[in-house]
Coordinates of C-alpha atoms and ligand atoms in Angstrom, one line a residue:
X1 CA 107.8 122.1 38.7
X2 CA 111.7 122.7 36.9
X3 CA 111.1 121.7 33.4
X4 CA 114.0 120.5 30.7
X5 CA 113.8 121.7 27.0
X6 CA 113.2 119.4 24.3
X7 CA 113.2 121.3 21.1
X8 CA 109.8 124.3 22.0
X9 CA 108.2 121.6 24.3
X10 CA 108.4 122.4 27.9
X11 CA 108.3 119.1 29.9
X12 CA 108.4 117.5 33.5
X13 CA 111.5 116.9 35.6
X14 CA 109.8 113.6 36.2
X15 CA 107.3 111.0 35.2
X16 CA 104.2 113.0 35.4
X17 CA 100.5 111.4 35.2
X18 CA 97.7 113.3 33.5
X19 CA 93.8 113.0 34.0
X20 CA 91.6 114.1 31.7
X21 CA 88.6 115.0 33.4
X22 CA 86.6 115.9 30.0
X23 CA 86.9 112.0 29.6
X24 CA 85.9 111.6 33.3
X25 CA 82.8 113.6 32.5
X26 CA 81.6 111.9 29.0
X27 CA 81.8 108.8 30.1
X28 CA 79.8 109.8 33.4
X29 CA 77.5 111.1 30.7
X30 CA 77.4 108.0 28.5
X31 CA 76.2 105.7 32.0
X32 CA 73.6 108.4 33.2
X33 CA 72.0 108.3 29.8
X34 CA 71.8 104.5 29.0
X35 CA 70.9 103.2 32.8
X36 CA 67.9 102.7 33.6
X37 CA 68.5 103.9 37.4
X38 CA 70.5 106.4 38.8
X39 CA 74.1 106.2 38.6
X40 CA 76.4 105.9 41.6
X41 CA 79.9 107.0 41.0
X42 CA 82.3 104.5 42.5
X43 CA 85.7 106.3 43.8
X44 CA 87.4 104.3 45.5
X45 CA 91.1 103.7 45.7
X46 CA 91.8 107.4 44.9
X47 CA 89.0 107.6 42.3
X48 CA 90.7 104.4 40.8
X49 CA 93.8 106.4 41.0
X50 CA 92.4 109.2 38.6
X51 CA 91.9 111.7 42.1
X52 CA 89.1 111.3 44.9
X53 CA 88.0 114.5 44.5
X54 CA 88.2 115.3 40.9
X55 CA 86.3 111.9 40.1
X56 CA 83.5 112.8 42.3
X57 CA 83.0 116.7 41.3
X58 CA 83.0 115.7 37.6
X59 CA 81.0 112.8 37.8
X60 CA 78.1 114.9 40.3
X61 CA 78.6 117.4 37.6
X62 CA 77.5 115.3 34.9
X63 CA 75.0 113.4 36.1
X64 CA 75.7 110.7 39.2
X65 CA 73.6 111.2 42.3
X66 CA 75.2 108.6 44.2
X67 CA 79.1 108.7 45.4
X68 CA 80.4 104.8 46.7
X69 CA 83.5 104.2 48.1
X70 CA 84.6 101.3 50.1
X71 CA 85.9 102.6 53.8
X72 CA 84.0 105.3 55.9
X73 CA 87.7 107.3 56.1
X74 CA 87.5 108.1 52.4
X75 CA 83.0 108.7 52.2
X76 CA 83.8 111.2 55.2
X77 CA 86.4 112.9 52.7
X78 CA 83.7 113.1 49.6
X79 CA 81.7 115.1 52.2
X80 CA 84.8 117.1 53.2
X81 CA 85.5 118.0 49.6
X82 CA 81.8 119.8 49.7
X83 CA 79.3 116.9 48.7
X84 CA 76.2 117.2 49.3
X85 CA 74.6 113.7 48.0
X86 CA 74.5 110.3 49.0
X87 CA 77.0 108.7 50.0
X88 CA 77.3 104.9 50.3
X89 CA 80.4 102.9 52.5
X90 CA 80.7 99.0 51.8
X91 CA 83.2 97.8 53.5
X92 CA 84.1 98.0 57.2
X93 CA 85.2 96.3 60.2
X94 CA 82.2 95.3 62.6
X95 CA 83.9 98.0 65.2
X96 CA 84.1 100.7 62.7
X97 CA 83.5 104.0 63.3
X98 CA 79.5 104.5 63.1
X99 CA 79.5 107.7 64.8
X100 CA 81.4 109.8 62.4
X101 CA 79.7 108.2 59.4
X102 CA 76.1 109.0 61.2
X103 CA 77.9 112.7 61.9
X104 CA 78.6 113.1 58.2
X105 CA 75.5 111.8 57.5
X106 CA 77.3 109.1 55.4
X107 CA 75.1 105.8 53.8
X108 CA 76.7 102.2 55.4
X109 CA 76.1 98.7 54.0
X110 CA 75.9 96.0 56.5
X111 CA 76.7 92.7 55.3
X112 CA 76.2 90.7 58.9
X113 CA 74.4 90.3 61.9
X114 CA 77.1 91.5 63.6
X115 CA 77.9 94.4 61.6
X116 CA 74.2 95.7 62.2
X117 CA 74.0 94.9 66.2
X118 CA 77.5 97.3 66.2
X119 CA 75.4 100.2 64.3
X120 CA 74.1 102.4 67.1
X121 CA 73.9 105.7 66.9
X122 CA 71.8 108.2 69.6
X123 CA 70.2 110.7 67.2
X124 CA 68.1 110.2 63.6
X125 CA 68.3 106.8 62.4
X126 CA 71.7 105.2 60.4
X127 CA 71.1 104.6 56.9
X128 CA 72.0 101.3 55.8
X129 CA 71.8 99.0 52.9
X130 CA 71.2 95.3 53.5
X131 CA 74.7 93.7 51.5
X132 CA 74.1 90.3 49.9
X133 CA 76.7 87.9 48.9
X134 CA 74.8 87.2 45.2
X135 CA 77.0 84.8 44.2
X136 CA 80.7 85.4 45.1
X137 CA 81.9 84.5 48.2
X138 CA 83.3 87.5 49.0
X139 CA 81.7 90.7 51.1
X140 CA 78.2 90.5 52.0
X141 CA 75.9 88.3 53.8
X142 CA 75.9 84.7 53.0
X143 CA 72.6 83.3 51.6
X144 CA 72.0 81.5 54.2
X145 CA 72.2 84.3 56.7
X146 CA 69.6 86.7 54.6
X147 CA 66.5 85.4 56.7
X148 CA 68.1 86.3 60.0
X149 CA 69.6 89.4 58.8
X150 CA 66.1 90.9 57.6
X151 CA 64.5 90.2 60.5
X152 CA 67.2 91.7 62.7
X153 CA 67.5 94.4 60.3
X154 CA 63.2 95.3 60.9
X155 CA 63.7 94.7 64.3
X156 CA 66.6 97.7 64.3
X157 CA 63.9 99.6 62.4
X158 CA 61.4 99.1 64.0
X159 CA 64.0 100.6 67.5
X160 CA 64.5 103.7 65.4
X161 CA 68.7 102.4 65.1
X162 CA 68.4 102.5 61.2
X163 CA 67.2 102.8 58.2
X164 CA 66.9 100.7 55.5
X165 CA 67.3 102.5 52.6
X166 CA 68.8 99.8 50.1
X167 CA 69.5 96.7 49.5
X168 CA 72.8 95.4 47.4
X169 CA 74.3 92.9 45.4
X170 CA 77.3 92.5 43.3
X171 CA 78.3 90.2 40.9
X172 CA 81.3 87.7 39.9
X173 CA 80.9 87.1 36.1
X174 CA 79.5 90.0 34.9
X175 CA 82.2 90.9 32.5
X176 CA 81.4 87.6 31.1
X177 CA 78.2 88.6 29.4
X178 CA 75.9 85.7 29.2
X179 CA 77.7 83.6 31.5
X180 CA 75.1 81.9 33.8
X181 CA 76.4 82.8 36.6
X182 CA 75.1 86.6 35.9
X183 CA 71.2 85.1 35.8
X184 CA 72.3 83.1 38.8
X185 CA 73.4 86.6 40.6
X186 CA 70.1 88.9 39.6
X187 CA 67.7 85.9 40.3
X188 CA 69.7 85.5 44.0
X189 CA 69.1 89.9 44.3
X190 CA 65.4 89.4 43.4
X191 CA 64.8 86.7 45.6
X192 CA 66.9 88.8 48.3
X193 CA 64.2 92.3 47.6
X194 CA 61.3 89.9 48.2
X195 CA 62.5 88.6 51.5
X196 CA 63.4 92.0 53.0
X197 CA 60.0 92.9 51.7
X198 CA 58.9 90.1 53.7
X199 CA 60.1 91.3 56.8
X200 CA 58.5 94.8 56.2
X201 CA 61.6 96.1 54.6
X202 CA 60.9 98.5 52.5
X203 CA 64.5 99.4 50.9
X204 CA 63.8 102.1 47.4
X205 CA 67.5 101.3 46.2
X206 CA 68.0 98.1 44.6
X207 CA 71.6 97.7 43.6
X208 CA 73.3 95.1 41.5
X209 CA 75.7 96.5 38.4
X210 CA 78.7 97.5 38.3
X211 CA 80.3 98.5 35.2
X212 CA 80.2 95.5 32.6
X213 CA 77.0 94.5 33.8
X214 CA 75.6 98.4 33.3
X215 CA 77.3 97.9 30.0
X216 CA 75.9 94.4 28.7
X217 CA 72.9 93.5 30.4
X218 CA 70.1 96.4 31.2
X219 CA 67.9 93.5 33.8
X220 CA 70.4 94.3 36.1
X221 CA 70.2 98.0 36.2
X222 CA 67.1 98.1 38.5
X223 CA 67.1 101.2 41.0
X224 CA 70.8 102.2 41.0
X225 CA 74.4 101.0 39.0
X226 CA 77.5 101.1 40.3
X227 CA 80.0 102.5 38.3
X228 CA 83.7 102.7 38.7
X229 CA 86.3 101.5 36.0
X230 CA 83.6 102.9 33.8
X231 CA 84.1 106.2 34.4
X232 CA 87.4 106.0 34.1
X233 CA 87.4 104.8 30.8
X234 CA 88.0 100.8 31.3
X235 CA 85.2 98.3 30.1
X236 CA 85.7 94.8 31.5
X237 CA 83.7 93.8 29.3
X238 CA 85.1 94.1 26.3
X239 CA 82.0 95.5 24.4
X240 CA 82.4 99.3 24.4
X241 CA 84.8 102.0 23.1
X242 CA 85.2 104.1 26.5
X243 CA 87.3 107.1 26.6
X244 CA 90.6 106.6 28.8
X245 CA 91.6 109.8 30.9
X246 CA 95.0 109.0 32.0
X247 CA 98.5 110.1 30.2
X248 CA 101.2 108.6 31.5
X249 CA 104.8 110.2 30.1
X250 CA 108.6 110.9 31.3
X251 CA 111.0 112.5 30.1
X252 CA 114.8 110.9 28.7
X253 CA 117.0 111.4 31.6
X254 CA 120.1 109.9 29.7
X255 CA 121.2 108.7 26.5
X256 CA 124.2 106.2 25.7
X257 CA 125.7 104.8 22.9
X258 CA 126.2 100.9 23.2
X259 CA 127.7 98.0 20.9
X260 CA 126.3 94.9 20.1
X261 CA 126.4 92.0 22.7
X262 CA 125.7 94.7 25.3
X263 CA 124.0 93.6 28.6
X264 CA 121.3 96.1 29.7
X265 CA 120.0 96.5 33.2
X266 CA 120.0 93.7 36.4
X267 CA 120.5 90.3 35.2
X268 CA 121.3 90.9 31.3
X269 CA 118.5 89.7 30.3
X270 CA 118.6 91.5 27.5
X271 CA 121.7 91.7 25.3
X272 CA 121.4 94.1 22.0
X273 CA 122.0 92.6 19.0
X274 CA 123.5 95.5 16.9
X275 CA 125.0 98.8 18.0
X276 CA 122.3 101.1 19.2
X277 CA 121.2 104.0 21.7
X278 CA 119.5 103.3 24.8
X279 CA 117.1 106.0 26.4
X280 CA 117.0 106.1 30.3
X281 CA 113.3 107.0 31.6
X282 CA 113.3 107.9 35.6
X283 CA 110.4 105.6 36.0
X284 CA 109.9 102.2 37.5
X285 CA 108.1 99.5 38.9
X286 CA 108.0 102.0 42.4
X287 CA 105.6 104.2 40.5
X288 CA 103.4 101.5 38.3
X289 CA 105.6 100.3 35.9
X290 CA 104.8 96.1 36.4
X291 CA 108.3 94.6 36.7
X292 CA 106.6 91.7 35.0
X293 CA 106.2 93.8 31.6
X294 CA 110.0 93.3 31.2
X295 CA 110.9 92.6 27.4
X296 CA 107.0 92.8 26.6
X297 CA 106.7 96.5 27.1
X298 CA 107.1 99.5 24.5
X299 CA 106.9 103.3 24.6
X300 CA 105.6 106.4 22.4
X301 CA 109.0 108.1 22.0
X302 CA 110.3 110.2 19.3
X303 CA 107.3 109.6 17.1
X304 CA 107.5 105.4 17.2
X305 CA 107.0 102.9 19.8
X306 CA 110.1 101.9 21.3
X307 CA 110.9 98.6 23.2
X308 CA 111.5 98.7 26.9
X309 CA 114.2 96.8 27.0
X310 CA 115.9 94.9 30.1
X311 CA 114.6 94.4 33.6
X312 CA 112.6 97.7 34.7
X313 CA 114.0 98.2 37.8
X314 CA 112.6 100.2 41.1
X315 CA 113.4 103.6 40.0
X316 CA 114.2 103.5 35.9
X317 CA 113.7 101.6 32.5
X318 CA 115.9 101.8 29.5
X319 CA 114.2 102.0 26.2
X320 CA 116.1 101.3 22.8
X321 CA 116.0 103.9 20.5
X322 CA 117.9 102.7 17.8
X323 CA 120.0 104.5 15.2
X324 CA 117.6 107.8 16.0
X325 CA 118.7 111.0 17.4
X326 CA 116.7 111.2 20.4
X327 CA 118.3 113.7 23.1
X328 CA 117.7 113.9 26.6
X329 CA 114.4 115.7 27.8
X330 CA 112.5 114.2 25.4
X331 CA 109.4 113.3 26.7
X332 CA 108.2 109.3 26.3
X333 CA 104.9 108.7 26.3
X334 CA 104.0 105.5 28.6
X335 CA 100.5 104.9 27.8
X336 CA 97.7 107.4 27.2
X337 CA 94.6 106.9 24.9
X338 CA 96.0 105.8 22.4
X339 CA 95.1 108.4 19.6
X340 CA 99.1 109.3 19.0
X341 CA 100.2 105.9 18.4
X342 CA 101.2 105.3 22.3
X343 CA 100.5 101.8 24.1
X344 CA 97.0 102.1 26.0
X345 CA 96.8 101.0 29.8
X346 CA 95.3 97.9 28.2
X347 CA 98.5 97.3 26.5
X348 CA 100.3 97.4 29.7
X349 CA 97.6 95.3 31.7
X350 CA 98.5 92.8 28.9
X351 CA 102.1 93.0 29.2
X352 CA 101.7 92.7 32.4
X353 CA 99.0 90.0 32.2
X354 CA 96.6 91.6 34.5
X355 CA 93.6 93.9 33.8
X356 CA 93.6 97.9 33.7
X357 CA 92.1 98.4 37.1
X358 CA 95.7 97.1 38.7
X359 CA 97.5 99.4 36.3
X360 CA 95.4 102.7 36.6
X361 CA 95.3 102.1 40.9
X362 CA 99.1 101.1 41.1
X363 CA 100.7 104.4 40.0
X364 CA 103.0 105.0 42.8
X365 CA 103.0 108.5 45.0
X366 CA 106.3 110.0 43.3
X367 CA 104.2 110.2 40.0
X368 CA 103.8 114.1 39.4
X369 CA 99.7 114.7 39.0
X370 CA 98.3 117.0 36.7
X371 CA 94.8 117.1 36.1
X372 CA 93.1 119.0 33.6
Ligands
LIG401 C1 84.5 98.4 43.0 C2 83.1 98.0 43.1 C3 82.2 98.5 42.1 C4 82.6 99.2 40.9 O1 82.9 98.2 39.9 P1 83.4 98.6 38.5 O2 83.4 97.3 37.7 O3 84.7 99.2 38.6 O4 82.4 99.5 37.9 C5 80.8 98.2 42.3 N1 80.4 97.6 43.4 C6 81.2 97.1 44.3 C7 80.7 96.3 45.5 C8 82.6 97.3 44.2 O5 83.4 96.8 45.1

């Protein structure tokens, strides 16, 4: 990595991303301690762009027995990268490839009659979880399905196909605590553990939470949580001081001296008022700055916060700096924790007028990594 000089610091040619693992690994702490079940670590999408691999080492190393992901391409890389627990995949096409998930010896939800007639495997059994749509409309077996489903599902058991190891839920509201919709969701999971039971099921892992319900509602908790923003530091619900692991920086590229009624970036649509300096940063909406932020956004730069100002375009953004003397190679911070003064990634979510887990996921692949 080159590096320019700003005053002693040393800093990236480019817009760099760093991921604190120590906050990876207390807030895997904080979950293990206060669920009532075991804790699964949810990495998908990259570890929620934090790193696959780096997510699931440091959460296994402080406490999760369970690694989820969504595809069986990324749960066969969790057991490439040396793991040795479970391993849960939730969402696959009915012609998906059962044999190298039964290979890698790799958990799979099934969330129709079809999915489970496709799972065939000649050797030991394929471990499945029965997937229930609890209230969302989304993946998993629609209520009205569930009877069928279990019976097929005993049936396959019964064969020596699979395994029914679990049974899961997942629900819409949860970072809504109290909304009915959440007593709504666990009553739909009970009732769903009491007809597999029914149709000699006996699945040990009842799932249901994910982060905000872990965080806000311990009757959900039951056998196992699911826990992804969590770990990462984001609470959807609002209720509970996480710690944030990525640091998101780059450093001045350029620096120009502009009079007032300037027009800055595509459009104009910002035009300065006074006579100021504008800072160039080489990042853009290509690697995760939200083109929607525009005029909304700030920066840690210099010691303040800074307004972004004009468009941010595909590859830059131009900050204003005012009457300072900042110099190229001075590093901005775009968000981080938050503990220096910088703009967190709920800042940006804001600006941007989504939530964190868009921001965190939708750092783009130029984006230097450096975990630590
Ligand atoms: C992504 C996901 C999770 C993790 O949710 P968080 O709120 O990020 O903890 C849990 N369960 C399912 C089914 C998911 O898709």
């Amino acid at each position: 990595m080159s590096a320019l000089v700003a005053g002693t610091r040393q800093v990236s040619a480019g817009p760099e991303l760093q991921v604190d693992l120590d906050a990876v690994a207390a807030n895997t702490r904080r979950f293990v301690r206060t669920a009532r079940g075991e804790v699964m670590a949810v990495v998908k999408a990259d570890g929620f762009g934090h790193g696959l691999a780096a997510v699931t080492a440091t959460a296994l190393a402080n406490g999760a027995t369970w690694i989820g992901v969504t595809s069986i391409a990324e749960a066969v890389a969790v057991r490439e990268s040396g793991v040795d627990a479970p391993v849960l995949s939730w969402l696959n096409r009915v012609d998906a490839d059962v044999s190298a998930a039964w290979r890698h010896g790799i958990d799979l939800s099934v969330p129709s009659l079809e999915h489970l007639a496709a799972i065939e495997h000649p050797g030991r059994p394929v471990r499945v979880h029965l997937q229930l749509d609890t209230g969302m409309a989304r993946d998993g077996a629609a209520p009205d399905t569930w009877l069928a489903l279990m019976a097929a599902a005993r049936r396959a058991e019964v064969a020596g196909r699979v395994r029914v190891v679990g049974v899961m839920g997942h629900l819409a509201r949860a970072d809504e605590p109290g909304n009915p919709a959440n007593a709504g969701g666990r009553q739909a999971m009970l009732r769903g553990v009491e007809m597999a039971r029914q149709a000699g099921l006996r699945p040990s892992v009842r799932h249901l939470a994910a982060t905000s319900a872990t965080l806000t509602d311990p009757g959900t908790h039951l056998d196992l949580v699911r826990i992804g923003a969590g770990l990462v530091g984001i609470d959807p619900s609002g209720t509970t001081r996480l710690c944030p692991a990525l640091r998101l920086t780059a450093p001045v590229v350029q620096v120009r001296r502009v009079t007032a009624g300037t027009g800055v970036g595509y459009g104009h649509t910002h035009v300065t008022e006074r006579a100021t300096t504008l800072a160039l940063l080489p990042v853009g909406y290509a690697d995760g700055l939200r083109r929607a932020v525009s005029g909304r956004a700030e920066v840690l730069l210099a010691g303040r916060r800074r307004p972004v100002v004009g468009m941010v375009s595909m590859d830059q953004a131009v900050v204003d700096v005012g009457d300072d003397p900042v110099v190229p190679g001075v590093e901005a911070v775009v968000f981080g924790p938050g503990d220096d003064g910088e703009p967190t990634v709920d800042d940006w979510a804001r600006w941007a007028g989504t939530i964190a887990h868009e921001i965190v996921t939708g750092i783009g692949p130029r984006v230097g990594r450096c975990v630590r």
